[in-house]
Coordinates of C-alpha atoms in Angstrom, one line a residue:
Chain A
X1 CA -6.7 4.5 25.3
X2 CA -9.2 7.0 23.7
X3 CA -12.9 6.9 24.4
X4 CA -14.8 4.5 22.2
X5 CA -16.5 5.9 19.0
X6 CA -18.6 3.1 17.7
X7 CA -19.9 3.2 14.2
X8 CA -21.9 0.5 12.5
X9 CA -21.0 0.0 8.9
X10 CA -23.5 -1.6 6.5
X11 CA -22.1 -3.6 3.6
X12 CA -24.5 -4.6 0.8
X13 CA -22.8 -7.1 -1.4
X14 CA -25.2 -7.4 -4.4
X15 CA -25.6 -9.6 -7.5
X16 CA -27.4 -7.2 -9.9
X17 CA -29.7 -8.6 -12.5
X18 CA -30.4 -7.2 -16.0
X19 CA -33.6 -5.6 -14.6
X20 CA -32.9 -2.1 -13.3
X21 CA -36.2 -1.8 -11.4
X22 CA -35.5 -5.1 -9.6
X23 CA -32.0 -3.9 -8.7
X24 CA -33.4 -0.7 -7.2
X25 CA -35.9 -2.7 -5.2
X26 CA -33.2 -5.1 -4.0
X27 CA -30.9 -2.2 -3.1
X28 CA -33.6 -0.4 -1.2
X29 CA -34.6 -3.6 0.6
X30 CA -31.0 -4.5 1.6
X31 CA -30.2 -1.0 2.6
X32 CA -33.3 -1.0 4.8
X33 CA -32.2 -4.3 6.3
X34 CA -28.8 -2.9 7.2
X35 CA -30.4 0.2 8.6
X36 CA -32.8 -1.9 10.7
X37 CA -29.7 -3.5 12.2
X38 CA -28.5 -0.1 13.2
X39 CA -26.1 0.7 10.4
X40 CA -24.9 4.3 10.5
X41 CA -23.4 4.2 7.0
X42 CA -24.5 1.9 4.2
X43 CA -22.4 1.3 1.1
X44 CA -23.6 -0.4 -2.1
X45 CA -21.5 -1.8 -4.9
X46 CA -20.3 0.0 -8.0
X47 CA -23.1 0.7 -10.5
X48 CA -25.5 -1.5 -8.6
X49 CA -28.5 -0.5 -10.8
X50 CA -27.4 -2.4 -13.9
X51 CA -25.2 -5.3 -15.0
X52 CA -21.6 -4.1 -15.3
X53 CA -22.2 -2.7 -18.8
X54 CA -18.5 -1.8 -19.4
X55 CA -17.8 -5.4 -20.6
X56 CA -18.4 -4.0 -24.1
X57 CA -18.5 -0.7 -25.8
X58 CA -22.0 0.1 -26.8
X59 CA -24.2 3.3 -26.9
X60 CA -27.2 1.7 -25.3
X61 CA -26.0 1.9 -21.6
X62 CA -25.9 5.7 -21.9
X63 CA -29.7 5.7 -21.8
X64 CA -29.5 4.4 -18.2
X65 CA -27.4 7.3 -17.0
X66 CA -29.1 9.9 -14.7
X67 CA -28.5 13.2 -13.0
X68 CA -26.8 13.1 -9.6
X69 CA -28.7 14.1 -7.5
X70 CA -31.6 12.7 -9.3
X71 CA -34.2 9.9 -9.3
X72 CA -32.0 7.3 -7.5
X73 CA -30.8 9.6 -4.8
X74 CA -34.4 10.7 -4.4
X75 CA -35.5 7.0 -3.9
X76 CA -33.1 6.6 -0.9
X77 CA -33.7 10.0 0.7
X78 CA -36.4 8.9 3.0
X79 CA -34.5 5.9 4.2
X80 CA -31.5 8.0 5.1
X81 CA -33.8 10.5 6.9
X82 CA -35.9 7.9 8.8
X83 CA -32.7 6.2 10.2
X84 CA -30.5 9.3 10.5
X85 CA -27.9 7.4 8.5
X86 CA -25.5 7.9 5.6
X87 CA -25.9 6.0 2.3
X88 CA -23.3 5.8 -0.5
X89 CA -24.8 5.2 -3.9
X90 CA -22.6 4.4 -6.9
X91 CA -24.4 5.8 -10.1
X92 CA -23.9 6.3 -13.8
X93 CA -24.0 10.1 -13.9
X94 CA -25.3 12.0 -17.0
X95 CA -23.8 15.5 -16.9
X96 CA -24.5 16.4 -20.5
X97 CA -25.2 14.4 -23.6
X98 CA -21.8 12.8 -24.4
X99 CA -20.4 13.6 -20.9
X100 CA -20.8 11.0 -18.3
X101 CA -19.1 10.1 -15.0
X102 CA -18.8 7.2 -12.7
X103 CA -20.1 8.9 -9.6
X104 CA -20.9 8.1 -5.9
X105 CA -23.6 10.2 -4.2
X106 CA -23.4 10.7 -0.5
X107 CA -26.7 11.0 1.5
X108 CA -26.5 12.1 5.1
X109 CA -29.6 11.5 7.2
X110 CA -31.9 14.5 7.5
X111 CA -29.4 16.6 5.5
X112 CA -30.2 14.5 2.5
X113 CA -28.0 14.7 -0.5
X114 CA -24.6 16.0 0.8
X115 CA -22.4 15.8 -2.3
X116 CA -20.8 13.5 -4.8
X117 CA -17.4 12.0 -5.7
X118 CA -16.6 11.4 -9.4
X119 CA -14.2 8.5 -9.9
X120 CA -10.8 9.9 -10.6
X121 CA -8.9 6.9 -12.0
X122 CA -10.7 5.2 -14.9
X123 CA -9.6 1.7 -16.0
X124 CA -9.6 0.3 -19.5
X125 CA -8.7 -3.3 -20.1
X126 CA -10.5 -6.3 -21.6
X127 CA -14.1 -6.4 -20.3
X128 CA -13.5 -3.2 -18.2
X129 CA -13.8 -0.6 -21.0
X130 CA -14.6 2.2 -18.7
X131 CA -12.7 4.9 -20.6
X132 CA -15.4 4.6 -23.3
X133 CA -18.1 5.5 -20.8
X134 CA -16.7 7.7 -18.1
X135 CA -14.9 11.0 -18.2
X136 CA -12.3 11.1 -15.3
X137 CA -13.5 12.9 -12.2
X138 CA -13.0 16.6 -11.9
X139 CA -14.0 17.1 -8.3
X140 CA -10.8 15.9 -6.6
X141 CA -10.7 13.6 -3.6
X142 CA -13.5 13.9 -1.1
X143 CA -14.5 13.0 2.4
X144 CA -17.9 13.6 3.8
X145 CA -18.3 14.4 7.5
X146 CA -21.4 13.1 9.3
X147 CA -22.0 13.3 13.0
X148 CA -20.8 9.7 13.3
X149 CA -17.8 9.5 11.0
X150 CA -15.8 11.3 8.3
X151 CA -16.4 9.1 5.3
X152 CA -14.0 9.1 2.4
X153 CA -15.5 7.9 -0.9
X154 CA -13.5 6.4 -3.7
X155 CA -14.5 4.0 -6.4
X156 CA -13.0 0.6 -7.6
X157 CA -9.9 1.3 -9.8
X158 CA -9.0 4.1 -7.3
X159 CA -8.2 1.3 -4.9
X160 CA -5.0 0.5 -6.6
X161 CA -3.7 4.1 -6.1
X162 CA -2.0 4.9 -2.8
X163 CA -2.2 8.6 -3.8
X164 CA -6.0 8.4 -3.8
X165 CA -6.2 6.8 -0.3
X166 CA -3.6 9.3 1.1
X167 CA -5.3 12.4 -0.3
X168 CA -8.7 11.2 1.0
X169 CA -7.2 10.4 4.4
X170 CA -5.5 13.8 4.5
X171 CA -9.0 15.3 4.1
X172 CA -9.8 13.7 7.5
X173 CA -11.5 10.5 6.5
X174 CA -12.0 7.9 9.3
X175 CA -13.2 5.3 6.8
X176 CA -12.4 4.9 3.1
X177 CA -15.3 3.4 1.2
X178 CA -14.8 1.7 -2.1
X179 CA -17.9 0.7 -4.1
X180 CA -16.4 -1.9 -6.4
X181 CA -17.0 -4.2 -9.4
X182 CA -14.1 -6.5 -9.8
X183 CA -13.9 -10.2 -10.7
X184 CA -12.1 -12.9 -12.6
X185 CA -12.1 -13.7 -16.2
X186 CA -13.2 -17.3 -15.9
X187 CA -10.6 -18.5 -18.4
X188 CA -7.6 -17.1 -16.4
X189 CA -9.0 -17.7 -12.9
X190 CA -7.2 -21.0 -12.3
X191 CA -3.8 -19.5 -13.1
X192 CA -4.1 -16.0 -11.8
X193 CA -7.2 -15.8 -9.7
X194 CA -5.7 -16.2 -6.2
X195 CA -2.9 -13.7 -6.9
X196 CA -5.4 -11.2 -8.4
X197 CA -7.7 -11.4 -5.4
X198 CA -4.8 -11.4 -3.0
X199 CA -3.3 -8.3 -4.5
X200 CA -6.6 -6.5 -4.4
X201 CA -7.1 -7.1 -0.7
X202 CA -3.5 -6.4 0.2
X203 CA -3.5 -3.1 -1.7
X204 CA -6.5 -1.9 0.4
X205 CA -5.3 -3.3 3.7
X206 CA -2.1 -1.3 3.0
X207 CA -4.2 1.9 2.6
X208 CA -5.6 1.2 6.1
X209 CA -2.1 0.7 7.5
X210 CA -0.4 3.6 5.8
X211 CA -3.2 6.0 6.8
X212 CA -4.2 4.6 10.1
X213 CA -7.9 4.5 9.1
X214 CA -10.6 1.9 8.3
X215 CA -11.2 0.7 4.8
X216 CA -14.5 -0.8 3.5
X217 CA -14.6 -2.4 0.0
X218 CA -18.1 -3.3 -1.2
X219 CA -18.0 -5.5 -4.3
X220 CA -20.6 -7.1 -6.5
X221 CA -20.8 -10.9 -6.8
X222 CA -21.8 -13.5 -9.3
X223 CA -21.2 -14.2 -13.0
X224 CA -22.2 -11.7 -15.7
X225 CA -21.7 -12.9 -19.3
X226 CA -20.1 -10.6 -21.9
X227 CA -22.9 -9.4 -24.2
X228 CA -22.4 -11.0 -27.6
X229 CA -19.3 -12.8 -26.3
X230 CA -18.4 -16.4 -26.8
X231 CA -19.8 -19.1 -24.6
X232 CA -18.4 -18.8 -21.0
X233 CA -16.9 -15.3 -21.5
X234 CA -17.7 -12.8 -18.8
X235 CA -16.7 -11.6 -15.4
X236 CA -17.0 -13.7 -12.2
X237 CA -17.4 -10.9 -9.7
X238 CA -15.5 -12.2 -6.7
X239 CA -17.5 -10.7 -3.8
X240 CA -15.4 -10.9 -0.7
X241 CA -16.3 -7.4 0.3
X242 CA -14.4 -6.6 3.5
X243 CA -13.9 -4.2 6.4
X244 CA -10.4 -3.7 7.6
X245 CA -9.1 -1.8 10.7
X246 CA -6.3 0.7 10.9
X247 CA -3.9 -2.1 11.9
X248 CA -4.5 -3.8 8.6
X249 CA -6.4 -6.7 10.2
X250 CA -9.5 -7.8 8.3
X251 CA -12.6 -7.5 10.6
X252 CA -15.1 -9.1 8.2
X253 CA -14.9 -10.7 4.8
X254 CA -18.1 -11.6 2.9
X255 CA -18.6 -14.7 0.8
X256 CA -17.2 -15.1 -2.7
X257 CA -20.3 -16.7 -4.2
X258 CA -23.4 -15.0 -2.9
X259 CA -25.0 -11.7 -2.0
X260 CA -24.6 -10.7 1.6
X261 CA -25.8 -7.8 3.7
X262 CA -23.9 -7.3 6.9
X263 CA -23.5 -4.7 9.6
X264 CA -20.0 -4.5 11.1
X265 CA -19.2 -2.6 14.3
X266 CA -16.1 -0.6 14.2
X267 CA -14.6 1.6 16.9
X268 CA -13.0 4.7 15.4
X269 CA -11.0 5.3 18.6
X270 CA -8.7 2.6 17.4
X271 CA -7.4 5.1 14.9
X272 CA -5.8 7.3 17.5
X273 CA -4.3 4.3 19.3
X274 CA -2.8 2.9 16.1
X275 CA -1.6 6.3 14.9
X276 CA 0.1 6.9 18.3
X277 CA 1.9 3.6 17.9
X278 CA 2.8 4.2 14.3
X279 CA 3.0 7.9 13.8
X280 CA 3.4 7.9 10.0
X281 CA 1.6 11.2 9.5
X282 CA 4.1 12.9 11.8
X283 CA 7.1 12.0 9.6
X284 CA 5.9 12.4 6.0
X285 CA 8.6 14.2 3.9
X286 CA 6.2 16.7 2.3
X287 CA 9.3 18.7 1.2
X288 CA 10.4 15.8 -1.0
X289 CA 7.2 14.5 -2.6
X290 CA 7.2 16.9 -5.6
X291 CA 7.9 14.1 -8.1
X292 CA 4.6 12.4 -7.3
X293 CA 3.1 14.8 -9.7
X294 CA 5.3 13.5 -12.5
X295 CA 4.3 10.7 -14.9
X296 CA 7.7 9.1 -14.7
X297 CA 11.0 10.4 -13.4
X298 CA 13.1 9.6 -16.5
X299 CA 14.4 13.0 -17.3
Chain B
X1 CA 5.3 -12.7 -22.7
X2 CA 8.5 -10.7 -22.5
X3 CA 11.9 -12.3 -22.7
X4 CA 13.1 -13.5 -19.3
X5 CA 15.5 -11.3 -17.3
X6 CA 16.7 -13.4 -14.5
X7 CA 18.3 -11.7 -11.5
X8 CA 19.6 -13.5 -8.4
X9 CA 18.9 -11.6 -5.2
X10 CA 21.0 -12.3 -2.2
X11 CA 19.3 -11.8 1.2
X12 CA 21.5 -11.8 4.3
X13 CA 19.3 -11.9 7.4
X14 CA 21.8 -11.3 10.2
X15 CA 21.9 -11.3 14.0
X16 CA 24.5 -8.7 14.8
X17 CA 26.5 -9.1 18.1
X18 CA 28.0 -6.3 20.2
X19 CA 31.4 -6.9 18.5
X20 CA 31.7 -4.7 15.3
X21 CA 34.7 -6.5 14.0
X22 CA 32.9 -9.8 14.3
X23 CA 29.8 -8.4 12.6
X24 CA 32.0 -7.2 9.7
X25 CA 33.5 -10.6 9.4
X26 CA 30.1 -12.3 9.4
X27 CA 28.7 -9.8 6.9
X28 CA 31.7 -10.4 4.5
X29 CA 31.4 -14.1 4.9
X30 CA 27.7 -14.2 4.3
X31 CA 27.9 -11.8 1.4
X32 CA 30.6 -14.0 -0.1
X33 CA 28.4 -17.1 0.4
X34 CA 25.5 -15.4 -1.5
X35 CA 27.9 -14.3 -4.3
X36 CA 29.2 -17.8 -4.5
X37 CA 25.7 -19.0 -5.2
X38 CA 25.5 -16.5 -8.0
X39 CA 23.8 -13.5 -6.4
X40 CA 23.7 -10.4 -8.6
X41 CA 22.7 -8.1 -5.8
X42 CA 23.2 -8.7 -2.1
X43 CA 21.5 -6.7 0.6
X44 CA 22.4 -6.6 4.3
X45 CA 20.1 -5.5 7.2
X46 CA 20.0 -2.0 8.6
X47 CA 23.1 -1.0 10.5
X48 CA 24.4 -4.5 10.5
X49 CA 27.8 -3.5 12.0
X50 CA 26.4 -2.9 15.5
X51 CA 23.6 -3.7 17.8
X52 CA 20.6 -1.5 17.1
X53 CA 21.9 1.3 19.2
X54 CA 18.8 3.5 18.9
X55 CA 17.1 1.7 21.8
X56 CA 18.5 4.5 24.0
X57 CA 19.8 8.0 23.5
X58 CA 23.5 8.0 24.3
X59 CA 26.6 9.7 22.8
X60 CA 28.8 6.7 22.6
X61 CA 27.4 5.2 19.4
X62 CA 28.5 8.3 17.5
X63 CA 32.0 7.0 17.8
X64 CA 31.1 4.1 15.5
X65 CA 29.9 6.3 12.7
X66 CA 32.1 6.5 9.6
X67 CA 32.4 8.3 6.3
X68 CA 30.5 6.9 3.3
X69 CA 32.3 5.9 1.2
X70 CA 34.8 4.9 3.8
X71 CA 36.3 1.9 5.6
X72 CA 33.2 -0.4 5.3
X73 CA 32.5 0.2 1.7
X74 CA 36.3 -0.4 1.1
X75 CA 36.0 -3.7 2.8
X76 CA 33.4 -4.9 0.4
X77 CA 34.8 -3.5 -2.8
X78 CA 36.9 -6.5 -3.9
X79 CA 33.9 -8.8 -3.3
X80 CA 31.7 -6.7 -5.6
X81 CA 34.5 -6.5 -8.2
X82 CA 35.4 -10.3 -8.1
X83 CA 31.8 -11.3 -8.6
X84 CA 30.7 -8.4 -10.7
X85 CA 27.8 -7.9 -8.3
X86 CA 26.0 -5.2 -6.5
X87 CA 26.1 -4.9 -2.7
X88 CA 23.8 -2.7 -0.5
X89 CA 25.4 -1.7 2.8
X90 CA 23.4 0.0 5.5
X91 CA 25.8 2.3 7.5
X92 CA 25.9 4.9 10.2
X93 CA 27.3 7.8 8.3
X94 CA 29.3 10.6 9.9
X95 CA 29.0 13.6 7.7
X96 CA 30.4 16.1 10.2
X97 CA 30.7 16.1 14.0
X98 CA 27.1 16.4 15.2
X99 CA 25.7 15.6 11.7
X100 CA 24.9 12.0 11.1
X101 CA 22.7 10.0 8.6
X102 CA 21.3 6.6 8.4
X103 CA 22.7 5.8 5.0
X104 CA 22.9 2.9 2.5
X105 CA 25.9 2.7 0.2
X106 CA 25.5 1.0 -3.2
X107 CA 28.5 -0.9 -4.7
X108 CA 28.3 -2.0 -8.3
X109 CA 30.8 -4.6 -9.4
X110 CA 33.9 -3.1 -11.1
X111 CA 32.4 0.3 -10.9
X112 CA 32.8 0.1 -7.1
X113 CA 31.1 2.7 -5.0
X114 CA 28.2 4.0 -7.1
X115 CA 26.4 6.3 -4.6
X116 CA 24.3 6.4 -1.5
X117 CA 20.8 6.9 -0.2
X118 CA 20.2 8.7 3.0
X119 CA 17.1 7.5 4.9
X120 CA 14.4 10.1 4.3
X121 CA 11.8 9.1 7.0
X122 CA 13.2 8.9 10.5
X123 CA 11.2 7.2 13.2
X124 CA 11.1 8.0 16.9
X125 CA 9.2 5.9 19.3
X126 CA 10.1 3.9 22.4
X127 CA 13.3 1.9 21.7
X128 CA 13.6 3.3 18.2
X129 CA 15.0 6.8 19.1
X130 CA 16.3 7.5 15.6
X131 CA 15.6 11.2 15.6
X132 CA 18.3 11.6 18.2
X133 CA 20.9 10.0 15.9
X134 CA 20.0 10.7 12.3
X135 CA 19.3 13.8 10.4
X136 CA 16.7 13.1 7.7
X137 CA 18.1 12.4 4.3
X138 CA 18.7 15.2 1.9
X139 CA 19.4 13.3 -1.3
X140 CA 15.9 12.5 -2.3
X141 CA 14.8 9.0 -3.5
X142 CA 17.3 7.0 -5.5
X143 CA 17.5 4.0 -7.7
X144 CA 20.9 2.6 -8.9
X145 CA 21.0 1.1 -12.4
X146 CA 23.4 -1.9 -12.8
X147 CA 23.7 -4.0 -15.9
X148 CA 21.3 -6.5 -14.3
X149 CA 18.7 -4.4 -12.6
X150 CA 17.6 -1.0 -11.6
X151 CA 17.8 -1.1 -7.8
X152 CA 15.8 1.2 -5.6
X153 CA 17.2 1.6 -2.1
X154 CA 15.1 2.7 0.9
X155 CA 15.5 2.0 4.6
X156 CA 13.2 0.6 7.3
X157 CA 10.8 3.3 8.3
X158 CA 10.5 4.4 4.7
X159 CA 8.7 1.1 4.1
X160 CA 5.5 2.5 5.7
X161 CA 5.3 5.4 3.1
X162 CA 3.7 4.7 -0.2
X163 CA 5.2 8.0 -1.4
X164 CA 8.7 6.7 -0.9
X165 CA 8.0 3.5 -2.9
X166 CA 6.2 5.4 -5.6
X167 CA 9.0 8.0 -6.1
X168 CA 11.7 5.3 -6.2
X169 CA 9.7 3.2 -8.7
X170 CA 9.1 6.3 -10.8
X171 CA 12.9 6.6 -11.0
X172 CA 12.8 3.3 -12.8
X173 CA 13.5 0.8 -10.0
X174 CA 12.9 -2.9 -10.8
X175 CA 13.4 -3.9 -7.2
X176 CA 12.9 -1.9 -4.0
X177 CA 15.4 -3.0 -1.3
X178 CA 14.7 -2.2 2.3
X179 CA 17.5 -2.9 4.8
X180 CA 15.5 -3.1 8.0
X181 CA 15.7 -3.4 11.8
X182 CA 12.2 -4.1 13.1
X183 CA 10.9 -6.3 15.9
X184 CA 8.6 -6.8 18.7
X185 CA 8.6 -5.3 22.2
X186 CA 8.5 -8.7 24.1
X187 CA 5.9 -7.3 26.6
X188 CA 3.4 -6.5 23.8
X189 CA 4.2 -9.3 21.4
X190 CA 1.4 -11.6 22.5
X191 CA -1.3 -8.9 22.1
X192 CA 0.0 -7.0 19.1
X193 CA 2.7 -9.1 17.5
X194 CA 0.8 -10.8 14.8
X195 CA -0.9 -7.6 13.6
X196 CA 2.4 -5.7 13.7
X197 CA 4.2 -8.2 11.6
X198 CA 1.2 -8.6 9.3
X199 CA 0.9 -4.9 8.7
X200 CA 4.6 -4.6 7.9
X201 CA 4.5 -7.3 5.3
X202 CA 1.2 -6.1 3.8
X203 CA 2.5 -2.6 3.5
X204 CA 5.4 -3.7 1.4
X205 CA 3.5 -6.3 -0.7
X206 CA 1.3 -3.4 -1.5
X207 CA 4.3 -1.4 -2.8
X208 CA 5.1 -4.2 -5.1
X209 CA 1.5 -4.3 -6.4
X210 CA 1.0 -0.5 -6.7
X211 CA 4.2 -0.1 -8.6
X212 CA 4.4 -3.4 -10.5
X213 CA 7.9 -4.1 -9.2
X214 CA 9.8 -6.5 -6.9
X215 CA 10.3 -5.7 -3.2
X216 CA 13.1 -7.1 -1.0
X217 CA 13.0 -6.5 2.8
X218 CA 16.1 -7.6 4.7
X219 CA 15.6 -7.6 8.4
X220 CA 17.8 -8.4 11.4
X221 CA 16.8 -11.2 13.7
X222 CA 17.3 -12.1 17.4
X223 CA 16.8 -10.4 20.7
X224 CA 18.7 -7.3 21.7
X225 CA 18.3 -6.1 25.3
X226 CA 17.8 -2.4 26.0
X227 CA 21.1 -1.1 27.4
X228 CA 20.4 -0.2 31.1
X229 CA 16.8 -1.3 30.7
X230 CA 14.8 -3.6 33.1
X231 CA 15.1 -7.4 32.9
X232 CA 13.5 -8.6 29.6
X233 CA 13.3 -5.2 28.0
X234 CA 14.6 -5.0 24.4
X235 CA 13.6 -5.7 20.9
X236 CA 12.9 -9.2 19.4
X237 CA 13.9 -8.5 15.8
X238 CA 11.4 -10.6 13.9
X239 CA 13.5 -11.7 10.9
X240 CA 11.1 -12.9 8.2
X241 CA 13.0 -11.0 5.5
X242 CA 11.2 -11.6 2.2
X243 CA 11.1 -11.2 -1.5
X244 CA 7.8 -10.4 -3.2
X245 CA 6.9 -10.2 -6.9
X246 CA 5.0 -7.5 -8.8
X247 CA 1.8 -9.4 -8.3
X248 CA 2.2 -9.1 -4.5
X249 CA 2.9 -12.8 -4.0
X250 CA 5.7 -13.6 -1.5
X251 CA 8.4 -15.6 -3.3
X252 CA 10.5 -16.3 -0.2
X253 CA 10.2 -15.6 3.5
X254 CA 13.0 -16.2 5.9
X255 CA 12.8 -17.7 9.4
X256 CA 11.7 -15.6 12.3
X257 CA 14.3 -17.0 14.8
X258 CA 17.6 -17.4 13.1
X259 CA 20.1 -15.9 10.6
X260 CA 19.6 -16.9 7.0
X261 CA 21.5 -16.3 3.8
X262 CA 19.5 -17.1 0.7
X263 CA 19.7 -16.4 -3.0
X264 CA 16.3 -16.0 -4.7
X265 CA 15.8 -16.1 -8.4
X266 CA 13.5 -13.4 -9.8
X267 CA 12.5 -12.8 -13.4
X268 CA 12.2 -9.1 -14.1
X269 CA 10.2 -9.7 -17.2
X270 CA 7.2 -10.5 -14.9
X271 CA 7.0 -6.7 -14.3
X272 CA 6.0 -6.0 -17.9
X273 CA 3.5 -8.8 -17.8
X274 CA 1.9 -7.6 -14.6
X275 CA 2.0 -3.9 -15.7
X276 CA 0.3 -4.8 -18.9
X277 CA -2.5 -6.6 -16.9
X278 CA -2.7 -3.8 -14.3
X279 CA -1.7 -0.6 -16.1
X280 CA -1.7 1.5 -13.0
X281 CA 1.1 3.8 -14.2
X282 CA -1.0 4.7 -17.3
X283 CA -3.8 6.2 -15.3
X284 CA -2.2 8.1 -12.4
X285 CA -4.0 11.5 -12.0
X286 CA -0.8 13.5 -11.8
X287 CA -2.9 16.6 -12.3
X288 CA -4.7 16.0 -9.0
X289 CA -2.0 14.9 -6.6
X290 CA -0.8 18.3 -5.4
X291 CA -2.2 17.8 -1.9
X292 CA 0.3 15.0 -1.3
X293 CA 2.8 17.8 -0.5
X294 CA 0.5 19.0 2.3
X295 CA 0.9 17.9 5.9
X296 CA -2.9 17.6 6.3
X297 CA -5.7 19.0 4.2
X298 CA -7.7 20.7 7.0
X299 CA -7.8 24.2 5.6

């Protein structure tokens, strides 16, 4: 058994309101609460400053985009420094007028702003019209090393792609963090809801297993109506943020109906033990994976 | 909703004995039973003709290897033809003296022997000393199209590799079949057994989700002692063969303590419905997956 390497992971499951200033205050307060409990890394949900504006296609949300680094990373810098902790902030990045990304900024204690990841896989389906707002990321897959842990950062739709998890793990990530905004369409929840949530959790537990690392998904929670939509239309964000170990076992799962800030202890030494038992990295057929770069092998 | 495309999948969960002739008789009888219930494709467990001989390193098992196609594929040809069905046979392939593969043969109705897949990922850990016996496959990832379904064939240790599932799905597979021999070390079952089995099932359910296809794992079952090992040493093959849909939901799971032959109806049209809801194939970042071909990205 390897020597223990304890890391305290802070999960802030939020229910953002329509008031950006209030959301920032809540995010700062909950991050501070997690840090006060000793969190070494805190992760917030996807685009926590605003309602999930991608439910419709409209120009007005562009006004809320900001530079990264910029005002929101600045607002968290002192917290990161005071507590010598890392903070992962999912932001709407304005790169140039007409050029926006769905971006996660990584703050690392006294180092401050350490870099960013731009969401590589962009969804587009009813009430998740992200292709309208976000240009796909051009920075590749990233993991940020702190003195406590190597933190891979991915975002929401990325969580369905084993390639994204693998490439981030190959960069040395101990933990894959997924700021997320996913939920049910209320009108299909009864028929499909359990399978949808189940698939989401299973896909990410499998990333932990395949890569022998930890996975942390931080979702928003609560109902957000579709602007201008019919009565009852919207997204019921399903919460259930979770932390899973390299053996695929869920260590903590948050509630499905309310905000929750929790600090979860993980022991990174479990990775070596699990990888010794299941040496998947040893046997990858890197000589035979060329086709992964094809759209479809129908030639 | 797409038009239904029903396929009947035959799962033969076997408990092989030390008598190869008896195992062949059992396999033929159970395959016939599945075909009589209308199975369109029948899959047998990994290396069903013998005990799982990789528990030790010994030259004697090489005597049981055979050409593929060869005597065992011949023994199943008439069954495949009579029932116009596909049969997946996991065999110990002798390619040349000193050159052996862990190979699955694919029989397709009147077409007969349609080709083979050689296990690409070869494990090696206590009681699973496969690297001693099997040269890693050199045929790449394969899917066999019949008039009923496009059948991807992978083998056991492959099931831990998202790359293998992805590449086979990109070849057009509707169903990924995994002949398997996996179980518990009795001495660690109490501590690790539940997590090990859970990770195994989760990893494969995730292949179904990530690729929007069906997955069928066919395991052996029962205790096999380690030849020459101490009292109680061996592998408790955990059975629990299963069929899972493209939404990740388990459609059927076999017993953990006895052989079972079952025919499970699946509707391949569910794939289009699921892929329309979760269009993961549409958004793959094939421009950014180069690193998948690296052993580790530590440069």
